[in-house]
Amino acid sequence: MLTDEIYDEIWYRPGHVPSMAGVEPRLTDRVFLTNGVSKTYVMTAATAALTGDQSFVRDCVSVYRGRRDEVVKRINDTPGLSCTPPSGGFYAFVNCAGVIGRRTPSGDEIRDDEDFAAHLLESRRVAVIHGAAYGAPGYFRISFATSHDILTAACEGIARACADLS
């Protein structure tokens, strides 16, 4: 079994990210763990990442945690949406069940998470991925691996898009 541990360093809880072999020790001889440098080091230059000062990783995780906390707070302050803080990575899955069934200003019904993602893009130019694409209908995924200013504008756009619904 091949598992990709690409987000193992971007973890906000104490301890280490649980791996397949760590959760089920009987699989140890059947699990092949892979990883890369693009997520942890926000780059593709492996030599510099692996031989350089590792404090960069801790600094990045701290920045991501702050962005995560801000996005989650803003989402949870938006009527119709809710979000549990993710424990790792730099994506949040937002529950949008509270806006399903509502109508856009033009009268179109928001039937599902895909309609809501389209509404965000069309009305406020905020790009998210609908949750059904990840097997999570009723949710959408937002990345917080961007600047504070972009995240602030995106969260404000999402809040306005929700307020526009009737």
JSON list of C-alpha atoms in Angstrom, two decimals:
[
{"chain": "A", "resi": 1, "resn": "MET", "atom": "CA", "xyz": [0.00, 0.00, 0.00]},
{"chain": "A", "resi": 2, "resn": "LEU", "atom": "CA", "xyz": [1.35, 3.43, -0.96]},
{"chain": "A", "resi": 3, "resn": "THR", "atom": "CA", "xyz": [0.45, 6.40, 1.24]},
{"chain": "A", "resi": 4, "resn": "ASP", "atom": "CA", "xyz": [1.32, 10.01, 0.55]},
{"chain": "A", "resi": 5, "resn": "GLU", "atom": "CA", "xyz": [2.36, 11.85, 3.72]},
{"chain": "A", "resi": 6, "resn": "ILE", "atom": "CA", "xyz": [2.82, 15.20, 1.94]},
{"chain": "A", "resi": 7, "resn": "TYR", "atom": "CA", "xyz": [1.15, 17.22, 4.74]},
{"chain": "A", "resi": 8, "resn": "ASP", "atom": "CA", "xyz": [2.85, 15.49, 7.69]},
{"chain": "A", "resi": 9, "resn": "GLU", "atom": "CA", "xyz": [4.73, 18.61, 8.83]},
{"chain": "A", "resi": 10, "resn": "ILE", "atom": "CA", "xyz": [1.75, 20.98, 8.49]},
{"chain": "A", "resi": 11, "resn": "TRP", "atom": "CA", "xyz": [0.00, 19.75, 11.63]},
{"chain": "A", "resi": 12, "resn": "TYR", "atom": "CA", "xyz": [-1.56, 21.89, 14.37]},
{"chain": "A", "resi": 13, "resn": "ARG", "atom": "CA", "xyz": [-2.19, 19.34, 17.09]},
{"chain": "A", "resi": 14, "resn": "PRO", "atom": "CA", "xyz": [0.42, 18.13, 19.58]},
{"chain": "A", "resi": 15, "resn": "GLY", "atom": "CA", "xyz": [2.47, 15.12, 18.51]},
{"chain": "A", "resi": 16, "resn": "HIS", "atom": "CA", "xyz": [2.91, 13.67, 15.06]},
{"chain": "A", "resi": 17, "resn": "VAL", "atom": "CA", "xyz": [0.48, 13.10, 12.21]},
{"chain": "A", "resi": 18, "resn": "PRO", "atom": "CA", "xyz": [-0.89, 9.56, 12.46]},
{"chain": "A", "resi": 19, "resn": "SER", "atom": "CA", "xyz": [0.28, 7.37, 9.59]},
{"chain": "A", "resi": 20, "resn": "MET", "atom": "CA", "xyz": [-1.29, 4.18, 8.29]},
{"chain": "A", "resi": 21, "resn": "ALA", "atom": "CA", "xyz": [1.49, 2.06, 9.80]},
{"chain": "A", "resi": 22, "resn": "GLY", "atom": "CA", "xyz": [1.29, 3.96, 13.08]},
{"chain": "A", "resi": 23, "resn": "VAL", "atom": "CA", "xyz": [-2.44, 3.43, 13.39]},
{"chain": "A", "resi": 24, "resn": "GLU", "atom": "CA", "xyz": [-2.29, -0.25, 12.43]},
{"chain": "A", "resi": 25, "resn": "PRO", "atom": "CA", "xyz": [1.15, -1.74, 13.22]},
{"chain": "A", "resi": 26, "resn": "ARG", "atom": "CA", "xyz": [0.27, -5.02, 11.47]},
{"chain": "A", "resi": 27, "resn": "LEU", "atom": "CA", "xyz": [0.46, -3.10, 8.18]},
{"chain": "A", "resi": 28, "resn": "THR", "atom": "CA", "xyz": [4.05, -1.92, 8.73]},
{"chain": "A", "resi": 29, "resn": "ASP", "atom": "CA", "xyz": [5.57, -4.44, 6.32]},
{"chain": "A", "resi": 30, "resn": "ARG", "atom": "CA", "xyz": [2.91, -3.65, 3.68]},
{"chain": "A", "resi": 31, "resn": "VAL", "atom": "CA", "xyz": [2.96, 0.17, 3.76]},
{"chain": "A", "resi": 32, "resn": "PHE", "atom": "CA", "xyz": [5.27, 2.34, 1.69]},
{"chain": "A", "resi": 33, "resn": "LEU", "atom": "CA", "xyz": [5.25, 5.97, 2.86]},
{"chain": "A", "resi": 34, "resn": "THR", "atom": "CA", "xyz": [6.09, 8.73, 0.40]},
{"chain": "A", "resi": 35, "resn": "ASN", "atom": "CA", "xyz": [6.61, 12.42, 0.90]},
{"chain": "A", "resi": 36, "resn": "GLY", "atom": "CA", "xyz": [7.88, 15.44, -0.94]},
{"chain": "A", "resi": 37, "resn": "VAL", "atom": "CA", "xyz": [9.11, 18.92, -0.32]},
{"chain": "A", "resi": 38, "resn": "SER", "atom": "CA", "xyz": [6.58, 21.06, -2.15]},
{"chain": "A", "resi": 39, "resn": "LYS", "atom": "CA", "xyz": [4.08, 21.43, 0.74]},
{"chain": "A", "resi": 40, "resn": "THR", "atom": "CA", "xyz": [6.38, 21.47, 3.78]},
{"chain": "A", "resi": 41, "resn": "TYR", "atom": "CA", "xyz": [8.93, 23.82, 2.26]},
{"chain": "A", "resi": 42, "resn": "VAL", "atom": "CA", "xyz": [6.60, 25.66, -0.13]},
{"chain": "A", "resi": 43, "resn": "MET", "atom": "CA", "xyz": [9.07, 24.97, -2.92]},
{"chain": "A", "resi": 44, "resn": "THR", "atom": "CA", "xyz": [10.42, 22.38, -5.32]},
{"chain": "A", "resi": 45, "resn": "ALA", "atom": "CA", "xyz": [14.20, 22.92, -4.71]},
{"chain": "A", "resi": 46, "resn": "ALA", "atom": "CA", "xyz": [14.80, 19.81, -2.61]},
{"chain": "A", "resi": 47, "resn": "THR", "atom": "CA", "xyz": [18.52, 20.20, -1.95]},
{"chain": "A", "resi": 48, "resn": "ALA", "atom": "CA", "xyz": [18.19, 23.65, -0.38]},
{"chain": "A", "resi": 49, "resn": "ALA", "atom": "CA", "xyz": [15.18, 22.54, 1.65]},
{"chain": "A", "resi": 50, "resn": "LEU", "atom": "CA", "xyz": [16.73, 19.39, 3.03]},
{"chain": "A", "resi": 51, "resn": "THR", "atom": "CA", "xyz": [20.14, 20.84, 3.87]},
{"chain": "A", "resi": 52, "resn": "GLY", "atom": "CA", "xyz": [19.06, 24.28, 5.07]},
{"chain": "A", "resi": 53, "resn": "ASP", "atom": "CA", "xyz": [17.86, 25.73, 8.34]},
{"chain": "A", "resi": 54, "resn": "GLN", "atom": "CA", "xyz": [14.72, 23.85, 9.40]},
{"chain": "A", "resi": 55, "resn": "SER", "atom": "CA", "xyz": [13.27, 26.73, 11.44]},
{"chain": "A", "resi": 56, "resn": "PHE", "atom": "CA", "xyz": [11.51, 27.81, 8.23]},
{"chain": "A", "resi": 57, "resn": "VAL", "atom": "CA", "xyz": [9.09, 24.89, 8.62]},
{"chain": "A", "resi": 58, "resn": "ARG", "atom": "CA", "xyz": [8.08, 25.93, 12.16]},
{"chain": "A", "resi": 59, "resn": "ASP", "atom": "CA", "xyz": [7.70, 29.52, 11.00]},
{"chain": "A", "resi": 60, "resn": "CYS", "atom": "CA", "xyz": [5.47, 28.46, 8.08]},
{"chain": "A", "resi": 61, "resn": "VAL", "atom": "CA", "xyz": [3.29, 26.29, 10.31]},
{"chain": "A", "resi": 62, "resn": "SER", "atom": "CA", "xyz": [2.85, 29.25, 12.66]},
{"chain": "A", "resi": 63, "resn": "VAL", "atom": "CA", "xyz": [1.79, 31.49, 9.77]},
{"chain": "A", "resi": 64, "resn": "TYR", "atom": "CA", "xyz": [-0.59, 28.82, 8.42]},
{"chain": "A", "resi": 65, "resn": "ARG", "atom": "CA", "xyz": [-2.10, 28.34, 11.89]},
{"chain": "A", "resi": 66, "resn": "GLY", "atom": "CA", "xyz": [-2.82, 32.07, 12.11]},
{"chain": "A", "resi": 67, "resn": "ARG", "atom": "CA", "xyz": [-4.39, 32.07, 8.66]},
{"chain": "A", "resi": 68, "resn": "ARG", "atom": "CA", "xyz": [-6.39, 28.95, 9.51]},
{"chain": "A", "resi": 69, "resn": "ASP", "atom": "CA", "xyz": [-7.69, 30.49, 12.70]},
{"chain": "A", "resi": 70, "resn": "GLU", "atom": "CA", "xyz": [-8.70, 33.71, 10.93]},
{"chain": "A", "resi": 71, "resn": "VAL", "atom": "CA", "xyz": [-10.49, 31.88, 8.09]},
{"chain": "A", "resi": 72, "resn": "VAL", "atom": "CA", "xyz": [-12.32, 29.55, 10.49]},
{"chain": "A", "resi": 73, "resn": "LYS", "atom": "CA", "xyz": [-13.42, 32.48, 12.67]},
{"chain": "A", "resi": 74, "resn": "ARG", "atom": "CA", "xyz": [-14.68, 34.49, 9.70]},
{"chain": "A", "resi": 75, "resn": "ILE", "atom": "CA", "xyz": [-16.48, 31.47, 8.23]},
{"chain": "A", "resi": 76, "resn": "ASN", "atom": "CA", "xyz": [-18.11, 30.62, 11.57]},
{"chain": "A", "resi": 77, "resn": "ASP", "atom": "CA", "xyz": [-19.23, 34.27, 11.88]},
{"chain": "A", "resi": 78, "resn": "THR", "atom": "CA", "xyz": [-21.06, 33.94, 8.53]},
{"chain": "A", "resi": 79, "resn": "PRO", "atom": "CA", "xyz": [-24.70, 32.85, 8.87]},
{"chain": "A", "resi": 80, "resn": "GLY", "atom": "CA", "xyz": [-25.35, 29.61, 6.99]},
{"chain": "A", "resi": 81, "resn": "LEU", "atom": "CA", "xyz": [-21.75, 28.37, 7.13]},
{"chain": "A", "resi": 82, "resn": "SER", "atom": "CA", "xyz": [-19.71, 26.47, 9.70]},
{"chain": "A", "resi": 83, "resn": "CYS", "atom": "CA", "xyz": [-16.18, 25.13, 9.84]},
{"chain": "A", "resi": 84, "resn": "THR", "atom": "CA", "xyz": [-14.24, 22.91, 12.21]},
{"chain": "A", "resi": 85, "resn": "PRO", "atom": "CA", "xyz": [-10.57, 23.94, 12.37]},
{"chain": "A", "resi": 86, "resn": "PRO", "atom": "CA", "xyz": [-8.48, 21.47, 10.36]},
{"chain": "A", "resi": 87, "resn": "SER", "atom": "CA", "xyz": [-5.71, 19.69, 12.27]},
{"chain": "A", "resi": 88, "resn": "GLY", "atom": "CA", "xyz": [-3.22, 19.86, 9.41]},
{"chain": "A", "resi": 89, "resn": "GLY", "atom": "CA", "xyz": [-2.62, 20.98, 5.85]},
{"chain": "A", "resi": 90, "resn": "PHE", "atom": "CA", "xyz": [-3.68, 24.37, 4.55]},
{"chain": "A", "resi": 91, "resn": "TYR", "atom": "CA", "xyz": [-7.24, 23.70, 3.45]},
{"chain": "A", "resi": 92, "resn": "ALA", "atom": "CA", "xyz": [-10.49, 24.04, 5.36]},
{"chain": "A", "resi": 93, "resn": "PHE", "atom": "CA", "xyz": [-13.70, 22.19, 4.54]},
{"chain": "A", "resi": 94, "resn": "VAL", "atom": "CA", "xyz": [-16.66, 24.49, 5.14]},
{"chain": "A", "resi": 95, "resn": "ASN", "atom": "CA", "xyz": [-20.15, 23.16, 5.79]},
{"chain": "A", "resi": 96, "resn": "CYS", "atom": "CA", "xyz": [-22.53, 25.10, 3.55]},
{"chain": "A", "resi": 97, "resn": "ALA", "atom": "CA", "xyz": [-25.72, 23.13, 4.33]},
{"chain": "A", "resi": 98, "resn": "GLY", "atom": "CA", "xyz": [-27.22, 26.30, 5.81]},
{"chain": "A", "resi": 99, "resn": "VAL", "atom": "CA", "xyz": [-27.33, 28.00, 2.39]},
{"chain": "A", "resi": 100, "resn": "ILE", "atom": "CA", "xyz": [-28.65, 25.04, 0.40]},
{"chain": "A", "resi": 101, "resn": "GLY", "atom": "CA", "xyz": [-32.19, 25.75, -0.78]},
{"chain": "A", "resi": 102, "resn": "ARG", "atom": "CA", "xyz": [-31.77, 29.52, -0.67]},
{"chain": "A", "resi": 103, "resn": "ARG", "atom": "CA", "xyz": [-31.95, 31.71, -3.78]},
{"chain": "A", "resi": 104, "resn": "THR", "atom": "CA", "xyz": [-29.50, 34.05, -5.46]},
{"chain": "A", "resi": 105, "resn": "PRO", "atom": "CA", "xyz": [-30.53, 37.65, -6.25]},
{"chain": "A", "resi": 106, "resn": "SER", "atom": "CA", "xyz": [-31.36, 36.48, -9.81]},
{"chain": "A", "resi": 107, "resn": "GLY", "atom": "CA", "xyz": [-33.72, 33.82, -8.40]},
{"chain": "A", "resi": 108, "resn": "ASP", "atom": "CA", "xyz": [-31.57, 30.73, -8.98]},
{"chain": "A", "resi": 109, "resn": "GLU", "atom": "CA", "xyz": [-31.83, 28.10, -6.27]},
{"chain": "A", "resi": 110, "resn": "ILE", "atom": "CA", "xyz": [-28.65, 26.93, -4.52]},
{"chain": "A", "resi": 111, "resn": "ARG", "atom": "CA", "xyz": [-29.35, 23.19, -4.82]},
{"chain": "A", "resi": 112, "resn": "ASP", "atom": "CA", "xyz": [-26.00, 21.87, -3.61]},
{"chain": "A", "resi": 113, "resn": "ASP", "atom": "CA", "xyz": [-22.38, 22.71, -2.82]},
{"chain": "A", "resi": 114, "resn": "GLU", "atom": "CA", "xyz": [-21.51, 22.91, -6.51]},
{"chain": "A", "resi": 115, "resn": "ASP", "atom": "CA", "xyz": [-24.17, 25.60, -7.05]},
{"chain": "A", "resi": 116, "resn": "PHE", "atom": "CA", "xyz": [-22.87, 27.48, -4.03]},
{"chain": "A", "resi": 117, "resn": "ALA", "atom": "CA", "xyz": [-19.26, 27.34, -5.29]},
{"chain": "A", "resi": 118, "resn": "ALA", "atom": "CA", "xyz": [-20.49, 28.66, -8.66]},
{"chain": "A", "resi": 119, "resn": "HIS", "atom": "CA", "xyz": [-22.40, 31.44, -6.87]},
{"chain": "A", "resi": 120, "resn": "LEU", "atom": "CA", "xyz": [-19.25, 32.48, -4.99]},
{"chain": "A", "resi": 121, "resn": "LEU", "atom": "CA", "xyz": [-17.24, 32.62, -8.20]},
{"chain": "A", "resi": 122, "resn": "GLU", "atom": "CA", "xyz": [-19.88, 34.41, -10.27]},
{"chain": "A", "resi": 123, "resn": "SER", "atom": "CA", "xyz": [-21.09, 36.90, -7.70]},
{"chain": "A", "resi": 124, "resn": "ARG", "atom": "CA", "xyz": [-17.93, 37.66, -5.69]},
{"chain": "A", "resi": 125, "resn": "ARG", "atom": "CA", "xyz": [-15.05, 36.22, -7.72]},
{"chain": "A", "resi": 126, "resn": "VAL", "atom": "CA", "xyz": [-14.11, 33.85, -4.89]},
{"chain": "A", "resi": 127, "resn": "ALA", "atom": "CA", "xyz": [-12.84, 30.48, -6.12]},
{"chain": "A", "resi": 128, "resn": "VAL", "atom": "CA", "xyz": [-13.43, 27.42, -3.95]},
{"chain": "A", "resi": 129, "resn": "ILE", "atom": "CA", "xyz": [-13.78, 23.73, -4.77]},
{"chain": "A", "resi": 130, "resn": "HIS", "atom": "CA", "xyz": [-17.16, 22.15, -4.12]},
{"chain": "A", "resi": 131, "resn": "GLY", "atom": "CA", "xyz": [-17.00, 19.37, -1.55]},
{"chain": "A", "resi": 132, "resn": "ALA", "atom": "CA", "xyz": [-18.67, 16.73, -3.70]},
{"chain": "A", "resi": 133, "resn": "ALA", "atom": "CA", "xyz": [-15.46, 16.71, -5.78]},
{"chain": "A", "resi": 134, "resn": "TYR", "atom": "CA", "xyz": [-13.80, 15.24, -2.65]},
{"chain": "A", "resi": 135, "resn": "GLY", "atom": "CA", "xyz": [-16.66, 13.00, -1.64]},
{"chain": "A", "resi": 136, "resn": "ALA", "atom": "CA", "xyz": [-17.97, 15.59, 0.84]},
{"chain": "A", "resi": 137, "resn": "PRO", "atom": "CA", "xyz": [-21.27, 16.94, -0.50]},
{"chain": "A", "resi": 138, "resn": "GLY", "atom": "CA", "xyz": [-22.62, 19.90, 1.44]},
{"chain": "A", "resi": 139, "resn": "TYR", "atom": "CA", "xyz": [-19.12, 21.33, 1.94]},
{"chain": "A", "resi": 140, "resn": "PHE", "atom": "CA", "xyz": [-16.61, 23.39, 0.01]},
{"chain": "A", "resi": 141, "resn": "ARG", "atom": "CA", "xyz": [-12.85, 23.53, 0.31]},
{"chain": "A", "resi": 142, "resn": "ILE", "atom": "CA", "xyz": [-10.94, 26.77, 0.73]},
{"chain": "A", "resi": 143, "resn": "SER", "atom": "CA", "xyz": [-7.16, 27.12, 0.79]},
{"chain": "A", "resi": 144, "resn": "PHE", "atom": "CA", "xyz": [-5.51, 29.41, 3.30]},
{"chain": "A", "resi": 145, "resn": "ALA", "atom": "CA", "xyz": [-2.07, 29.11, 1.66]},
{"chain": "A", "resi": 146, "resn": "THR", "atom": "CA", "xyz": [-2.18, 32.66, 0.37]},
{"chain": "A", "resi": 147, "resn": "SER", "atom": "CA", "xyz": [-1.71, 36.15, 1.74]},
{"chain": "A", "resi": 148, "resn": "HIS", "atom": "CA", "xyz": [-3.66, 37.61, 4.63]},
{"chain": "A", "resi": 149, "resn": "ASP", "atom": "CA", "xyz": [-5.07, 40.34, 2.35]},
{"chain": "A", "resi": 150, "resn": "ILE", "atom": "CA", "xyz": [-6.38, 37.81, -0.19]},
{"chain": "A", "resi": 151, "resn": "LEU", "atom": "CA", "xyz": [-7.92, 35.69, 2.57]},
{"chain": "A", "resi": 152, "resn": "THR", "atom": "CA", "xyz": [-9.58, 38.74, 4.13]},
{"chain": "A", "resi": 153, "resn": "ALA", "atom": "CA", "xyz": [-11.06, 39.75, 0.77]},
{"chain": "A", "resi": 154, "resn": "ALA", "atom": "CA", "xyz": [-12.19, 36.18, 0.06]},
{"chain": "A", "resi": 155, "resn": "CYS", "atom": "CA", "xyz": [-13.87, 35.77, 3.46]},
{"chain": "A", "resi": 156, "resn": "GLU", "atom": "CA", "xyz": [-15.59, 39.14, 3.08]},
{"chain": "A", "resi": 157, "resn": "GLY", "atom": "CA", "xyz": [-16.77, 38.07, -0.40]},
{"chain": "A", "resi": 158, "resn": "ILE", "atom": "CA", "xyz": [-18.10, 34.79, 0.97]},
{"chain": "A", "resi": 159, "resn": "ALA", "atom": "CA", "xyz": [-19.98, 36.62, 3.74]},
{"chain": "A", "resi": 160, "resn": "ARG", "atom": "CA", "xyz": [-21.49, 39.06, 1.22]},
{"chain": "A", "resi": 161, "resn": "ALA", "atom": "CA", "xyz": [-22.44, 36.21, -1.13]},
{"chain": "A", "resi": 162, "resn": "CYS", "atom": "CA", "xyz": [-24.28, 34.49, 1.75]},
{"chain": "A", "resi": 163, "resn": "ALA", "atom": "CA", "xyz": [-26.00, 37.73, 2.75]},
{"chain": "A", "resi": 164, "resn": "ASP", "atom": "CA", "xyz": [-27.20, 38.14, -0.85]},
{"chain": "A", "resi": 165, "resn": "LEU", "atom": "CA", "xyz": [-29.17, 34.89, -0.65]},
{"chain": "A", "resi": 166, "resn": "SER", "atom": "CA", "xyz": [-32.85, 34.85, 0.24]}
]
